[in-house]
Coordinates of C-alpha atoms in Angstrom, one line a residue:
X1 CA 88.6 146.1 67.4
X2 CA 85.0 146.6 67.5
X3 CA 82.9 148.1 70.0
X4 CA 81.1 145.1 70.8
X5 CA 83.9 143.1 71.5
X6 CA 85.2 145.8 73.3
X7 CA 81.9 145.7 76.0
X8 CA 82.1 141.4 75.2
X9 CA 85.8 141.7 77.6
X10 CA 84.7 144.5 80.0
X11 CA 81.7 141.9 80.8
X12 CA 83.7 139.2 81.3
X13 CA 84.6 138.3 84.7
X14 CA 88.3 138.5 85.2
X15 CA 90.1 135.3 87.0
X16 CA 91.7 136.0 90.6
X17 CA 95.0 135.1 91.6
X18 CA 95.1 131.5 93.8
X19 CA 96.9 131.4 96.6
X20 CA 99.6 129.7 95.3
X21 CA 100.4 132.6 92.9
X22 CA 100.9 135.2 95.7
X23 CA 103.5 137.1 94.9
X24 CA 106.6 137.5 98.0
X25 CA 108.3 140.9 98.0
X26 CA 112.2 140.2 98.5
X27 CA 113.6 143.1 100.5
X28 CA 116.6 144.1 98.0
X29 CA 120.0 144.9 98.8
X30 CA 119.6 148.5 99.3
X31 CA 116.6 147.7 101.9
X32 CA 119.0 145.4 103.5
X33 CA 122.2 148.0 103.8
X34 CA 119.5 150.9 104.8
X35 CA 118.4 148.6 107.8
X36 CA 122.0 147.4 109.1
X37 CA 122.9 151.4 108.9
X38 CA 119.8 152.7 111.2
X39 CA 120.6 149.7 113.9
X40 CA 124.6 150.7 113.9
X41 CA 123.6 154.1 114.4
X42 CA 120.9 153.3 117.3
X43 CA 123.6 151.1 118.9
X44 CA 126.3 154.0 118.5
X45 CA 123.8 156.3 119.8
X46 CA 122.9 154.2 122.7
X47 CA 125.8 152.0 123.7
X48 CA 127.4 154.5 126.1
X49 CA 123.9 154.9 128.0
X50 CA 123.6 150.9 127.9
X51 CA 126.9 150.4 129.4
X52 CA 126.4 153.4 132.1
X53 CA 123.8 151.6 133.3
X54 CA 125.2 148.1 133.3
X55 CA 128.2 149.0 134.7
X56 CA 125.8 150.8 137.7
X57 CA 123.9 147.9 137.8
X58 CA 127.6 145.5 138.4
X59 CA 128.8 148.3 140.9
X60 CA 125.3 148.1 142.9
X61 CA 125.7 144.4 143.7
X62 CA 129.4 144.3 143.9
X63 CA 128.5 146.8 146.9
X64 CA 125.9 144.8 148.5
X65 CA 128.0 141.5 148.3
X66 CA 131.0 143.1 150.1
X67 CA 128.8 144.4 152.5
X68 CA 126.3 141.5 153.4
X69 CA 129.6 139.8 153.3
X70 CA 131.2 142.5 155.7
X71 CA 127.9 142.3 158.3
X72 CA 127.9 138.9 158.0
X73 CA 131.4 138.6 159.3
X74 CA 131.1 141.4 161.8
X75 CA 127.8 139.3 163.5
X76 CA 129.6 136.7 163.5
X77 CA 132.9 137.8 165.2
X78 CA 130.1 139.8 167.5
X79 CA 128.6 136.6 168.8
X80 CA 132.0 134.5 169.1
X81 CA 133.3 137.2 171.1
X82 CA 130.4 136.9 173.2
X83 CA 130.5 133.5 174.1
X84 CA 134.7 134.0 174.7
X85 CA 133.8 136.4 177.3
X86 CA 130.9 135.4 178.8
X87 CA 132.9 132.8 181.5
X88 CA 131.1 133.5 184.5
X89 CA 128.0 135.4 186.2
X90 CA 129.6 136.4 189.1
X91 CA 133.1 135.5 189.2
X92 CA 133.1 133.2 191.7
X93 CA 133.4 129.1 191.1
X94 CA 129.5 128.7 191.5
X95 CA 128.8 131.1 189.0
X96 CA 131.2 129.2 186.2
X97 CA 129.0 126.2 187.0
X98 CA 125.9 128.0 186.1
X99 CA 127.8 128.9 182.4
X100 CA 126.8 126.3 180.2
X101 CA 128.5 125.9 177.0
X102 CA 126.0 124.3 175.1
X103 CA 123.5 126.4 175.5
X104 CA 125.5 129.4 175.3
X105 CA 126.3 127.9 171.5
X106 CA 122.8 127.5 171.0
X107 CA 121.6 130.8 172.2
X108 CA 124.5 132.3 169.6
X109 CA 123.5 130.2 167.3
X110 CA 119.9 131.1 166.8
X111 CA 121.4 135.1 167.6
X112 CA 123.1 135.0 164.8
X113 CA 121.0 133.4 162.1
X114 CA 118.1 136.2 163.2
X115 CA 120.2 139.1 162.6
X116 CA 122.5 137.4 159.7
X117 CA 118.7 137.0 158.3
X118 CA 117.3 140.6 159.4
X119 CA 120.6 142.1 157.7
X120 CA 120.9 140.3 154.6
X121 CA 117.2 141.0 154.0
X122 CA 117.7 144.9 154.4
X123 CA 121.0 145.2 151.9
X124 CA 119.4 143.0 149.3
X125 CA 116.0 144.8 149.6
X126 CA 117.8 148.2 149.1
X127 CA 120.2 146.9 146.3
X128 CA 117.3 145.5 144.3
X129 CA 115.3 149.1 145.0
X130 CA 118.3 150.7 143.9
X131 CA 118.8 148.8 140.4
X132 CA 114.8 149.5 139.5
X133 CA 115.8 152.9 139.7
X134 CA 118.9 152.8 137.7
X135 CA 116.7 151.3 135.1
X136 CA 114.4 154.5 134.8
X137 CA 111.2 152.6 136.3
X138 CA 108.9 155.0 138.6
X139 CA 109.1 153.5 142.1
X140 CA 106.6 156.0 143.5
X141 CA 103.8 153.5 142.9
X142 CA 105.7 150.6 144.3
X143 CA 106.8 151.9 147.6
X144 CA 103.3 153.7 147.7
X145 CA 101.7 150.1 147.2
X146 CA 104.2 148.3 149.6
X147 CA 103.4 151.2 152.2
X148 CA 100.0 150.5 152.6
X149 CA 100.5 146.6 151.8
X150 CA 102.4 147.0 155.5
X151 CA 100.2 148.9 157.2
X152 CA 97.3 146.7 156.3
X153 CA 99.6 143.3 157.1
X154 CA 100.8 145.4 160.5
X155 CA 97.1 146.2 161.7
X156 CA 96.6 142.3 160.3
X157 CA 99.1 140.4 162.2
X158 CA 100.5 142.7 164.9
X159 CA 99.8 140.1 167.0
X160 CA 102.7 137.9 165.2
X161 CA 104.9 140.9 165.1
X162 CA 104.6 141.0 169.3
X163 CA 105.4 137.8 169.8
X164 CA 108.4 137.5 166.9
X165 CA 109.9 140.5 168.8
X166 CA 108.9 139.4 172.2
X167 CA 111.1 136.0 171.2
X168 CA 113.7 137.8 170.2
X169 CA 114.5 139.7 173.0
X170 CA 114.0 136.7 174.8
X171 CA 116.6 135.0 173.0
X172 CA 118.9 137.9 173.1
X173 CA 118.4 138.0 176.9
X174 CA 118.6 134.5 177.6
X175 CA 115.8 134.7 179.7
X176 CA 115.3 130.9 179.6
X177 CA 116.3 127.4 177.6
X178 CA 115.7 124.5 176.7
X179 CA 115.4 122.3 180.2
X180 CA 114.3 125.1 182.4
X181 CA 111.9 124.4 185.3
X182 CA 109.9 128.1 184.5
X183 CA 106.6 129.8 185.3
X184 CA 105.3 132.0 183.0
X185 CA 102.0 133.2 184.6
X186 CA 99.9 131.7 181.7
X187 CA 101.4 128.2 182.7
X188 CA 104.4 126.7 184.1
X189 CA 106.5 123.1 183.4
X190 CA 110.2 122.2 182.0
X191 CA 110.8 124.3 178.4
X192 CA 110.9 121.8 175.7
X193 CA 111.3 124.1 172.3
X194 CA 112.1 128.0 172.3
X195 CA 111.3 129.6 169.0
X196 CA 110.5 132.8 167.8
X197 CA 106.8 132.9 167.7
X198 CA 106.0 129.7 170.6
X199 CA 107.0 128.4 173.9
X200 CA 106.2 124.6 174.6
X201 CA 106.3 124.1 177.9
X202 CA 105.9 120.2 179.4
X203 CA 103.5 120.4 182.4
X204 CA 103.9 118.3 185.6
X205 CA 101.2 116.2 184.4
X206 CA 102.7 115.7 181.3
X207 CA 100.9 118.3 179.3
X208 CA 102.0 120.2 176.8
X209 CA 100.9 124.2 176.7
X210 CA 102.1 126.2 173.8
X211 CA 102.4 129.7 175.5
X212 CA 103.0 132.8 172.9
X213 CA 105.8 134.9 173.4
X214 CA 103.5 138.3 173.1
X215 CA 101.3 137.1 176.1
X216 CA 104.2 136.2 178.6
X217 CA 104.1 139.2 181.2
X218 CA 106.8 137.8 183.5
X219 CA 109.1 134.5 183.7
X220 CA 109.8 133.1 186.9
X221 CA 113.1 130.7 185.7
X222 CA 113.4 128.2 188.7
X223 CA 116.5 126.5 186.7
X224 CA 118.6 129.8 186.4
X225 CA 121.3 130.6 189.5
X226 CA 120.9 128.2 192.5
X227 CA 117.9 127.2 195.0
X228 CA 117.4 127.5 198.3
X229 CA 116.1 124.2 200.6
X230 CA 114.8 125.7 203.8
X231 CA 113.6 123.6 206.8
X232 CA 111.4 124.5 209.4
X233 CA 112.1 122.4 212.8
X234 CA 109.5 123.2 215.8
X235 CA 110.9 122.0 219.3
X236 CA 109.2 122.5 223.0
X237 CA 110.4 125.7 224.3
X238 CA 112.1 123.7 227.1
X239 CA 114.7 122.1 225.4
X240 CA 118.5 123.1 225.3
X241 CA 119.5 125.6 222.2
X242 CA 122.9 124.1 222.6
X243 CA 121.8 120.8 222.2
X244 CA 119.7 121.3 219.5
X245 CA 121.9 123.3 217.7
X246 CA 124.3 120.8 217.8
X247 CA 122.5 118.1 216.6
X248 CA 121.3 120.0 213.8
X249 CA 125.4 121.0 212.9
X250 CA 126.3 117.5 213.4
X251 CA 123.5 116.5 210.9
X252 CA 124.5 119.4 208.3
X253 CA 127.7 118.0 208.6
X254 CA 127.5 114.9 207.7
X255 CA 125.4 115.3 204.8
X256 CA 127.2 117.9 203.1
X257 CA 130.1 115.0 203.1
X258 CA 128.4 112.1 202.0
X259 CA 127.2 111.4 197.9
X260 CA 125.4 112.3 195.8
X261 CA 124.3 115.5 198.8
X262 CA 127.9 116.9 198.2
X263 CA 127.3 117.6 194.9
X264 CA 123.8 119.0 195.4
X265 CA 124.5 121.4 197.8
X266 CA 126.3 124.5 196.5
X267 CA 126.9 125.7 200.6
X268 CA 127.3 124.5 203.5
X269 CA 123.9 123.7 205.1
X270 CA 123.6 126.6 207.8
X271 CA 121.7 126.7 211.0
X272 CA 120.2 130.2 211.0
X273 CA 118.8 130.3 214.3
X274 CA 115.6 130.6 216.0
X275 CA 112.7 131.7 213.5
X276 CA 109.9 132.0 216.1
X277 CA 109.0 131.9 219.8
X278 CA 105.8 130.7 221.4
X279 CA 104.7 129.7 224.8
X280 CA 104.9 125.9 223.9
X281 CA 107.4 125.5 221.6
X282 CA 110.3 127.4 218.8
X283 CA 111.1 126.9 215.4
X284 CA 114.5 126.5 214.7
X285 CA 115.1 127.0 210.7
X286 CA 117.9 125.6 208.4
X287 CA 118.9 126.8 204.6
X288 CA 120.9 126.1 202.2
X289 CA 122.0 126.8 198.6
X290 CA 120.8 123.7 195.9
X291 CA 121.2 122.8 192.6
X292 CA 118.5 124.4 190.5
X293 CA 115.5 122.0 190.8
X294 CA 117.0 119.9 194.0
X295 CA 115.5 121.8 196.5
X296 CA 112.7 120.0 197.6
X297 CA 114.9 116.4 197.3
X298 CA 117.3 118.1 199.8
X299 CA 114.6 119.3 202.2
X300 CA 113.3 115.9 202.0
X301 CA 116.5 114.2 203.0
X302 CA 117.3 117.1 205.3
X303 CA 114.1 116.8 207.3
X304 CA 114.7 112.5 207.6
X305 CA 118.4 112.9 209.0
X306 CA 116.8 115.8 211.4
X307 CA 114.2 113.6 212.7
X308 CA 116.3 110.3 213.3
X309 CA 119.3 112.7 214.5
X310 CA 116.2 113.9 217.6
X311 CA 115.1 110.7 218.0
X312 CA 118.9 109.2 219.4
X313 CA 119.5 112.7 221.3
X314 CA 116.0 112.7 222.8
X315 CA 114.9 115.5 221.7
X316 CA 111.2 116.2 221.0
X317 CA 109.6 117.8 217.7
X318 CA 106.7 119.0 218.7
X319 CA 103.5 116.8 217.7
X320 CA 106.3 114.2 216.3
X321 CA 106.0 110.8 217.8
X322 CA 108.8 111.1 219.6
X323 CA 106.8 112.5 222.6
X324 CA 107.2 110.3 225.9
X325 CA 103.9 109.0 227.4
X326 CA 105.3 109.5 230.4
X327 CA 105.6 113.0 230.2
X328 CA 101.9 113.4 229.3
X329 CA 100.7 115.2 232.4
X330 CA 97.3 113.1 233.5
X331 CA 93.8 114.6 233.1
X332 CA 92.4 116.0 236.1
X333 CA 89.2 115.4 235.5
X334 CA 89.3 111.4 234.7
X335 CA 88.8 110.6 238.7
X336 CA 85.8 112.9 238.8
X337 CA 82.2 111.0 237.8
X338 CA 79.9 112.3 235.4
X339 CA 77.5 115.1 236.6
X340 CA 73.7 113.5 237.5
X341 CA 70.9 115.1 235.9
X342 CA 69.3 114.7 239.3
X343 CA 71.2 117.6 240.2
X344 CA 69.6 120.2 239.0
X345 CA 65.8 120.4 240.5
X346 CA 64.6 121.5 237.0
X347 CA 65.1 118.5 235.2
X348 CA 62.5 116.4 234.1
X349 CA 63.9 113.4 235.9
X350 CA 63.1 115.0 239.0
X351 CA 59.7 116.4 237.8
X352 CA 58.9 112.4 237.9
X353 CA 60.1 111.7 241.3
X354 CA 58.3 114.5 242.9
X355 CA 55.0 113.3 245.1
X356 CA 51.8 114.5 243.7
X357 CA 50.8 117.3 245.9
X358 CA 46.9 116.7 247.1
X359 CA 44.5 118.8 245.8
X360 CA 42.6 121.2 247.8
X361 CA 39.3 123.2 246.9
X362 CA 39.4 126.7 246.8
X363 CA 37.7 128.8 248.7
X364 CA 36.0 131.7 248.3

């Protein structure tokens, strides 16, 4: 070949490949059998490590089943036994009327899912921190991160952390229920709703105040135990204690006996005795136990039968109506007249009567 043609082809531009003509590199069979022997030796290499840590992982939450399972069971057999022996307050019959069933279930009822709750939440947290570490991963960071994620949510909401614990107890301590006449300091009225965080009280005027747990100081529970209906009765300080006393027996009497009193009154109505001695007239005081919230119907009632009770035995309350006219001792001084102004010589009525003394000059 010639020189020339020689430099003709080097000149010549050379065609490229299309895409079409790209050529695909098919691994062989060696490749193939090199491949399959390096993953059989990483899995014979590794397999015991994988199954240590699986079979860690399956004894981790067989653990934490059986024993969310076992605390489950153990609350709940906790809070059954507490309503079984919980019969009475006192162990008298009025203090196994003040038990009441329903809200005894209720009270374990809401018990029980808090703790079932507070305990399943702890064994599950710790199982789940537990496989993260079986799996090698550095929990350092996490727990450092979830450490101050809780101080910052504590600072945050401690405010909702008071009154979810304040509720709590509350619960625990069945310091009040649902119906309960209470007074709370912040406001008073029948409890509608308990829960964890809010009271809702229902107001005498109908109102409803939403009263958080955190803030309640005291609880005065007018529903809880029994009441007490007291009655004040003023006499005149003449009158016979025999009699009266024994108009007021016959009166407590009689109304412990007759419906719907007999089921109101938890005692016997008892005449206590004199509260109170003046110069005109003594207070002679009653009491009894009530049915929580009765007390002021039964004073009511009391103070009705009282007063018709002294009207037949002619007895007089004093400043009742039942006073005799008669008796009213007269005023002395309706016979006597009205004093004159012409009495006294200073007055200007008699300044106007007086004769006009003459005048005389003076001498010097």
């Amino acid at each position: 070949m010639s020189l020339s043609a020689v430099l003709l082809a080097a000149a010549s531009p050379s065609p490229s490949p299309s895409p079409s003509e790209t050529t695909v590199t098919v691994p062989s069979l060696q490749d193939a059998q090199e491949s399959a022997t390096n993953a059989a030796s990483w899995v014979e290499q590794n397999w015991s490590t994988w199954l240590a840590i699986g079979l860690r992982v399956l004894l981790i939450l067989v653990i934490a089943a059986v024993l969310r399972m076992t605390v489950r069971r153990a609350i709940t057999k906790l809070i059954d036994r507490m309503n079984r022996t919980v019969e009475s307050v006192d162990g008298t019959a009025l203090g196994g009327l003040l038990v009441n069933a329903e809200r005894r279930r209720q009270r374990s009822q809401a018990i029980g899912s808090v703790l079932r709750s507070v305990a399943s939440f702890v064994i599950l947290g710790t199982a789940a921190l537990m496989i993260l570490g079986t799996f090698e991963i550095n929990l350092a960071p996490l727990l450092a991160s979830a450490g101050v994620a809780g101080v910052a949510i504590g600072f945050g909401a401690r405010n909702l952390v008071t009154d979810f614990l304040s509720g709590v107890f509350m619960i625990l301590e069945d310091q009040y229920g649902v119906g309960d006449q209470i007074d709370a300091g912040v406001a008073s009225g029948e409890v509608i709703e308990v829960g964890l965080r809010v009271t809702k009280l229902r107001g005498d005027n109908g109102e409803i105040w939403y009263v958080r747990n955190g803030e309640v100081k005291r609880i005065g529970n007018l529903s809880q135990g029994w009441a007490t209906a007291g009655v004040d009765v003023t006499v005149r300080s003449s009158e016979n204690l025999d009699r009266v006393k024994a108009t007021l027996d016959a009166v407590s009497e009689r109304m412990s006996k007759e419906e719907p009193w007999n089921e109101l009154l938890w005692g016997p109505i008892q005449v206590l005795g004199l509260d109170s001695v003046l110069i005109d007239s003594m207070v002679v005081r009653l009491s009894a136990k009530t049915m929580p919230g009765k007390s002021v119907s039964v004073e009511r009632e009391l103070r009705w039968r009282v007063k018709r009770a002294f009207d037949e035995a002619n007895i007089r309350i004093v400043g009742g109506a039942t006073a005799d006219p008669a008796d009213t001792p007269a005023d002395p001084t309706e016979a006597v007249a009205a004093p004159s102004v012409y009495s006294n010589s200073d007055s200007p009525q008699v300044a106007a009567t007086s004769p006009i003394s003459s005048q005389r000059p003076s001498t010097r």
